Short mmCIF file of C-alpha atoms in Angstrom, two decimals:
data_model
loop_
_atom_site.label_atom_id
_atom_site.label_comp_id
_atom_site.label_asym_id
_atom_site.label_seq_id
_atom_site.Cartn_x
_atom_site.Cartn_y
_atom_site.Cartn_z
CA MET A 86 -8.92 16.59 -5.07
CA PRO A 87 -8.94 20.24 -5.68
CA ASP A 88 -5.70 22.40 -5.52
CA PHE A 89 -4.74 23.00 -1.95
CA ILE A 90 -2.28 25.15 0.20
CA SER A 91 -0.43 23.02 2.61
CA ARG A 92 -0.85 24.08 6.21
CA PRO A 93 1.78 23.94 8.89
CA ILE A 94 1.29 21.00 11.29
CA ASP A 95 1.05 22.90 14.35
CA ARG A 96 -2.00 24.85 12.74
CA VAL A 97 -3.69 21.55 11.65
CA ILE A 98 -3.42 20.17 15.13
CA ASN A 99 -4.87 23.36 16.69
CA LEU A 100 -7.72 23.45 14.17
CA TYR A 101 -8.91 19.89 14.93
CA THR A 102 -8.32 20.06 18.82
CA VAL A 103 -9.32 23.64 19.56
CA LEU A 104 -11.08 25.44 16.61
CA GLU A 105 -13.12 22.58 15.14
CA PRO A 106 -12.92 19.53 17.65
CA SER A 107 -16.06 17.91 16.52
CA LYS A 108 -14.99 17.79 12.81
CA ASN A 109 -15.11 14.33 11.04
CA ILE A 110 -12.16 14.00 8.65
CA ILE A 111 -10.04 11.31 7.49
CA PHE A 112 -6.40 11.77 6.24
CA LEU A 113 -5.18 9.51 3.56
CA GLU A 114 -1.79 8.58 1.99
CA GLY A 115 -2.17 9.93 -1.53
CA LYS A 116 -4.18 10.79 -4.56
CA GLN A 117 -5.35 7.52 -5.48
CA ASP A 118 -6.36 6.65 -1.82
CA TYR A 119 -8.43 9.80 -2.00
CA GLN A 120 -10.02 8.94 -5.17
CA PHE A 121 -10.93 5.44 -4.00
CA TYR A 122 -11.99 5.97 -0.42
CA SER A 123 -14.00 9.19 -1.01
CA THR A 124 -15.85 7.79 -4.08
CA HIS A 125 -17.01 4.66 -2.14
CA ALA A 126 -17.58 6.31 1.10
CA LYS A 127 -20.07 8.75 -0.61
CA LYS A 128 -21.87 5.84 -2.36
CA LEU A 129 -22.14 4.14 0.92
CA GLY A 130 -24.00 7.11 2.33
CA THR A 131 -21.47 8.56 4.65
CA ASN A 132 -20.88 12.07 5.29
CA LEU A 133 -17.27 11.99 5.78
CA THR A 134 -14.62 14.53 4.63
CA PHE A 135 -11.29 13.28 3.29
CA SER A 136 -7.96 14.96 2.74
CA GLU A 137 -4.57 13.87 1.59
CA ILE A 138 -1.73 13.98 4.03
CA ASN A 139 0.31 16.19 1.82
CA THR A 140 -2.14 19.10 2.63
CA VAL A 141 -0.04 19.11 5.94
CA ASP A 142 3.37 20.81 5.99
CA PHE A 143 5.72 18.86 8.32
CA SER A 144 8.81 20.98 7.70
CA SER A 145 8.68 22.78 10.90
CA LEU A 146 9.37 19.73 12.93
CA GLY A 147 12.95 19.65 11.52
CA ILE A 148 15.03 16.95 13.46
CA THR A 149 12.25 16.60 15.99
CA PHE A 150 10.41 14.33 13.65
CA PRO A 151 10.22 10.95 15.52
CA SER A 152 13.22 8.81 14.95
CA ASN A 153 11.09 5.69 14.74
CA LEU A 154 9.12 7.05 11.80
CA GLU A 155 10.15 7.72 8.21
CA ARG A 156 10.21 11.43 7.32
CA ASN A 157 9.32 11.01 3.71
CA ASN A 158 6.80 8.11 4.40
CA ASN A 159 3.13 9.50 4.05
CA ARG A 160 1.85 6.52 6.16
CA ASP A 161 4.18 7.52 8.96
CA LYS A 162 3.14 11.09 8.67
CA ILE A 163 -0.38 10.11 9.21
CA ILE A 164 0.61 8.01 12.18
CA TYR A 165 2.41 11.08 13.84
CA LEU A 166 -0.39 13.47 12.95
CA ILE A 167 -3.34 11.46 14.22
CA SER A 168 -1.36 10.49 17.39
CA GLU A 169 -0.51 14.00 18.20
CA ILE A 170 -4.08 15.04 17.71
CA HIS A 171 -5.44 12.19 19.76
CA LYS A 172 -3.17 12.99 22.63
CA LYS A 173 -4.64 16.33 22.85
CA ARG A 174 -8.37 15.33 22.36
CA SER A 175 -9.18 11.95 23.39
CA ASP A 176 -12.58 12.42 21.77
CA SER A 177 -11.03 13.57 18.51
CA HIS A 178 -13.02 12.69 15.27
CA VAL A 179 -9.82 12.96 13.12
CA TYR A 180 -8.92 9.61 11.64
CA GLY A 181 -6.38 8.18 9.21
CA ILE A 182 -6.46 5.27 6.73
CA ILE A 183 -3.02 3.65 6.25
CA ASP A 184 -1.79 0.57 4.32
CA ARG A 185 -1.28 -2.37 6.91
CA ASP A 186 1.44 -3.17 4.42
CA ILE A 187 4.17 -4.99 6.48
CA LEU A 188 3.56 -3.32 9.79
CA GLU A 189 2.55 -6.50 11.67
CA TYR A 190 5.76 -8.12 10.67
CA VAL A 191 8.14 -4.98 11.62
CA ARG A 192 6.35 -3.02 14.30
CA ASP A 193 4.09 -3.65 17.22
CA LEU A 194 0.63 -2.99 15.90
CA SER A 195 -0.83 -2.66 19.55
CA SER A 196 0.86 0.81 19.67
CA ILE A 197 -1.02 1.95 16.63
CA ASP A 198 -3.51 4.88 17.66
CA SER A 199 -7.25 3.70 17.98
CA ASN A 200 -8.04 6.56 15.40
CA LEU A 201 -5.91 4.97 12.86
CA ILE A 202 -7.66 2.62 10.37
CA LEU A 203 -5.63 -0.19 8.76
CA THR A 204 -6.47 -1.64 5.54
CA ASP A 205 -7.86 -5.13 5.74
CA TYR A 206 -5.01 -6.50 3.51
CA GLY A 207 -1.47 -5.51 2.82
CA CYS A 208 -2.42 -2.28 0.69
CA LEU A 209 -5.19 -0.44 -1.06
CA GLU A 210 -4.61 -2.39 -4.36
CA VAL A 211 -5.88 -5.55 -2.97
CA TYR A 212 -9.42 -4.08 -2.75
CA TYR A 213 -9.17 -4.19 -6.57
CA LEU A 214 -8.51 -7.87 -6.63
CA SER A 215 -11.89 -9.45 -5.65
CA LYS A 216 -13.33 -12.08 -7.70
CA LEU A 217 -16.23 -9.82 -8.83
CA ASN A 218 -13.87 -7.13 -10.04
CA ILE A 219 -11.43 -9.46 -11.78
CA ASP A 220 -14.55 -11.06 -13.64
CA LYS A 221 -15.58 -7.83 -14.71
CA ILE A 222 -12.11 -6.74 -15.81
CA HIS A 223 -11.82 -10.17 -17.73
CA ASN A 224 -15.10 -9.40 -19.56
CA THR A 225 -14.57 -5.68 -20.28
CA TYR A 226 -10.80 -5.06 -20.66
CA CYS A 227 -8.66 -8.10 -21.05
CA ASP A 228 -9.65 -11.87 -21.20
CA LYS A 229 -6.00 -12.72 -20.30
CA ILE A 230 -6.72 -11.42 -16.75
CA THR A 231 -8.32 -14.34 -14.66
CA ASP A 232 -8.78 -15.21 -11.01
CA ASP A 233 -6.20 -17.91 -11.35
CA ILE A 234 -3.48 -15.42 -13.07
CA ILE A 235 -4.13 -12.93 -10.32
CA THR A 236 -3.71 -15.49 -7.53
CA LYS A 237 -0.45 -16.67 -8.97
CA LEU A 238 0.80 -13.04 -9.44
CA CYS A 239 -0.21 -12.25 -5.81
CA ILE A 240 2.09 -15.03 -4.62
CA ALA A 241 4.87 -13.85 -6.93
CA ALA A 242 4.53 -10.12 -5.70
CA ALA A 243 4.37 -11.18 -2.02
CA LYS A 244 7.66 -13.26 -2.43
CA ALA A 245 9.32 -10.07 -3.79
CA THR A 246 7.84 -8.15 -0.85
CA LEU A 247 9.71 -10.47 1.63
CA LEU A 248 12.78 -8.40 0.85
CA ILE A 249 11.03 -5.23 2.11
CA ILE A 250 10.31 -7.04 5.46
CA PHE A 251 13.95 -8.11 5.71
CA GLU A 252 15.46 -4.60 5.06
CA LYS A 253 12.90 -2.84 7.51
CA LYS A 254 13.70 -5.32 10.22
CA ASN A 255 17.42 -4.54 9.72
CA ALA A 256 16.97 -0.84 9.07
CA LEU A 257 18.61 -1.14 5.59
CA GLY A 258 17.84 0.74 2.36
CA ILE A 259 18.22 -1.73 -0.23
CA PRO A 260 17.75 -0.81 -3.87
CA LYS A 261 15.38 -2.94 -5.79
CA LEU A 262 16.13 -4.87 -8.95
CA LYS A 263 13.73 -4.92 -11.86
CA MET A 264 11.74 -8.11 -11.49
CA ASP A 265 11.43 -9.15 -15.13
CA SER A 266 14.33 -11.72 -14.97
CA TYR A 267 12.92 -13.52 -12.08
CA LEU A 268 9.16 -14.27 -13.24
CA ASN A 269 8.68 -17.31 -15.01
CA ILE A 270 5.91 -16.30 -17.60
CA SER A 271 4.57 -19.76 -18.35
CA SER A 272 4.27 -20.65 -14.83
CA LEU A 273 4.14 -17.19 -13.11
CA GLU A 274 6.54 -18.51 -10.40
CA PHE A 275 8.80 -16.07 -8.89
CA ASN A 276 12.55 -17.12 -8.48
CA PHE A 277 12.91 -15.80 -4.99
CA VAL A 278 16.27 -17.22 -4.22
CA ASP A 279 17.99 -15.84 -7.38
CA PHE A 280 16.17 -12.42 -6.66
CA VAL A 281 17.46 -12.30 -3.17
CA LYS A 282 21.08 -13.28 -4.05
CA LYS A 283 21.31 -10.66 -6.94
CA THR A 284 19.88 -8.08 -4.82
CA LEU A 285 22.12 -8.66 -1.99
CA GLU A 286 25.19 -8.94 -4.26
CA ASN A 287 24.25 -5.56 -5.79
CA PHE A 288 23.79 -4.04 -2.47
CA LYS A 289 27.08 -5.25 -1.09
CA LYS A 290 28.94 -3.21 -3.70
CA ASP A 291 28.98 -0.24 -1.37
CA LYS A 292 27.75 -1.55 1.84
CA THR A 293 29.01 -4.30 4.44
CA ILE A 294 26.54 -7.12 4.44
CA ASP A 295 26.98 -10.85 4.95
CA ILE A 296 25.11 -12.34 1.97
CA ASN A 297 25.01 -15.83 3.35
CA ILE A 298 23.55 -14.86 6.77
CA SER A 299 21.12 -12.40 4.86
CA THR A 300 19.95 -15.05 2.59
CA LYS A 301 19.27 -17.48 5.35
CA GLU A 302 17.27 -14.77 7.19
CA LEU A 303 15.19 -14.12 4.16
CA LEU A 304 14.58 -17.65 3.43
CA SER A 305 13.53 -17.94 7.02
CA ILE A 306 11.14 -15.13 6.70
CA GLU A 307 9.66 -16.83 3.60
CA GLN A 308 9.08 -20.14 5.56
CA ALA A 309 7.47 -18.29 8.46
CA LEU A 310 5.07 -16.73 6.06
CA LYS A 311 4.59 -19.62 3.63
CA SER A 312 1.12 -20.39 5.00
CA SER A 313 -0.11 -16.82 5.09
CA ASN A 314 -2.50 -15.25 2.60
CA PRO A 315 -0.09 -13.42 0.33
CA LYS A 316 -2.66 -10.60 0.06
CA ASN A 317 -1.97 -9.74 3.63
CA TYR A 318 1.48 -8.43 2.90
CA LEU A 319 2.18 -8.04 -0.87
CA ASN A 320 3.41 -4.78 -2.15
CA GLY A 321 0.70 -3.49 -4.56
CA HIS A 322 3.23 -1.65 -6.79
CA TYR A 323 5.20 -5.01 -7.19
CA PHE A 324 1.81 -6.78 -8.04
CA MET A 325 1.02 -4.24 -10.80
CA ASP A 326 4.53 -4.39 -12.27
CA LEU A 327 4.44 -8.17 -12.54
CA LEU A 328 0.89 -8.08 -13.98
CA LEU A 329 2.01 -5.49 -16.59
CA LEU A 330 4.93 -7.73 -17.38
CA PHE A 331 2.58 -10.63 -17.89
CA LEU A 332 0.27 -8.76 -20.05
CA LYS A 333 3.10 -7.47 -22.18
CA SER A 334 4.25 -10.96 -22.69
CA MET A 335 0.75 -12.08 -23.81
CA GLU A 336 -0.10 -9.03 -25.97
CA LYS A 337 2.99 -7.01 -26.54
CA LYS A 338 1.49 -4.62 -29.27
CA ARG A 339 -1.50 -3.79 -27.14
CA PHE A 340 0.28 -3.21 -23.85
CA GLN A 341 3.78 -1.84 -24.95
CA HIS A 342 3.01 1.62 -24.14
CA THR A 343 0.93 0.92 -20.96
CA THR A 344 2.31 2.08 -17.55
CA THR A 345 1.68 0.49 -14.33
CA ASP A 346 -0.18 3.68 -13.20
CA GLN A 347 -2.58 3.28 -16.10
CA LEU A 348 -3.25 -0.24 -15.33
CA GLU A 349 -3.83 0.45 -11.80
CA ASP A 350 -6.31 3.06 -12.82
CA VAL A 351 -8.30 0.49 -14.76
CA PHE A 352 -8.45 -1.76 -11.83
CA ARG A 353 -9.40 1.08 -9.38
CA VAL A 354 -12.15 2.70 -11.46
CA SER A 355 -13.65 -0.85 -12.28
CA VAL A 356 -14.39 -1.48 -8.72
CA GLU A 357 -17.99 -1.25 -7.82
CA THR A 358 -19.09 -0.24 -4.21
CA ASP A 359 -21.07 -3.50 -3.93
CA PHE A 360 -17.83 -5.37 -4.53
CA ILE A 361 -16.15 -4.05 -1.31
CA LYS A 362 -19.02 -2.66 0.96
CA ASN A 363 -18.90 -5.62 3.35
CA GLU A 364 -15.22 -5.45 3.88
CA PRO A 365 -14.43 -4.52 7.55
CA LEU A 366 -12.64 -1.21 6.76
CA PHE A 367 -15.78 -0.03 4.71
CA GLN A 368 -18.13 -1.19 7.33
CA LYS A 369 -16.08 0.87 9.91
CA LEU A 370 -16.40 3.98 7.59
CA ILE A 371 -20.12 3.61 7.74
CA GLN A 372 -20.14 3.73 11.55
CA ILE A 373 -17.91 6.69 11.94
#
């Protein structure tokens, strides 16, 4: 995306409700979202304009930024912007794409504005994990990456993500521990119980929290989601962290200087439009 000057939110709202009410534009959470969605939308033949949410300056809202949304969360900024525009123009053509993430476990999705498009899975990264893309990466980048390995790491990353569901439900800000010590490289199983206990013990150093009660709640969340598809709620950053940990254990010399951002770039640019064109989100983009 070219360099930009951010515009105050009131000007953006005025632009798309008064000056250019028929403008088709889709706001996105960040740079990688922009690169991914705009590239594939163009190949699908759409004539949509995309923009990162950081082209909008929210600072004028001050303390009036809604208390139910996170001020520094790009997803919540999109939720706010689209809702405000849609309130003023019910026929608005301004949309936002946001990661489904853990929203359905901690919020009422029925309250989400109709001009907000949720990813089909937990996050953008899951679109990189189709079998077709994994096979391509296996053949062109690293033969240690297989569909079976990806499936196991999705389960591991989803278990770590349960901690995020817990903290959001309880309005906590829990610092995350490095996950290296909790992934069994040979089986790729994630030691969820130890991860939870160590994280909560670390958090309790300066916060009042009942570790036993919190641990039981986390185990209850795990049981409730046990039969769910882990791709529906896993955190993509956790997944990439664990995948890189696995690759470094397999080929340390090759991957010792690789970062998770670089690894994610490999997965993202490998995706061909044909791999994802039938996903509901991309079918919706065709229809806008």
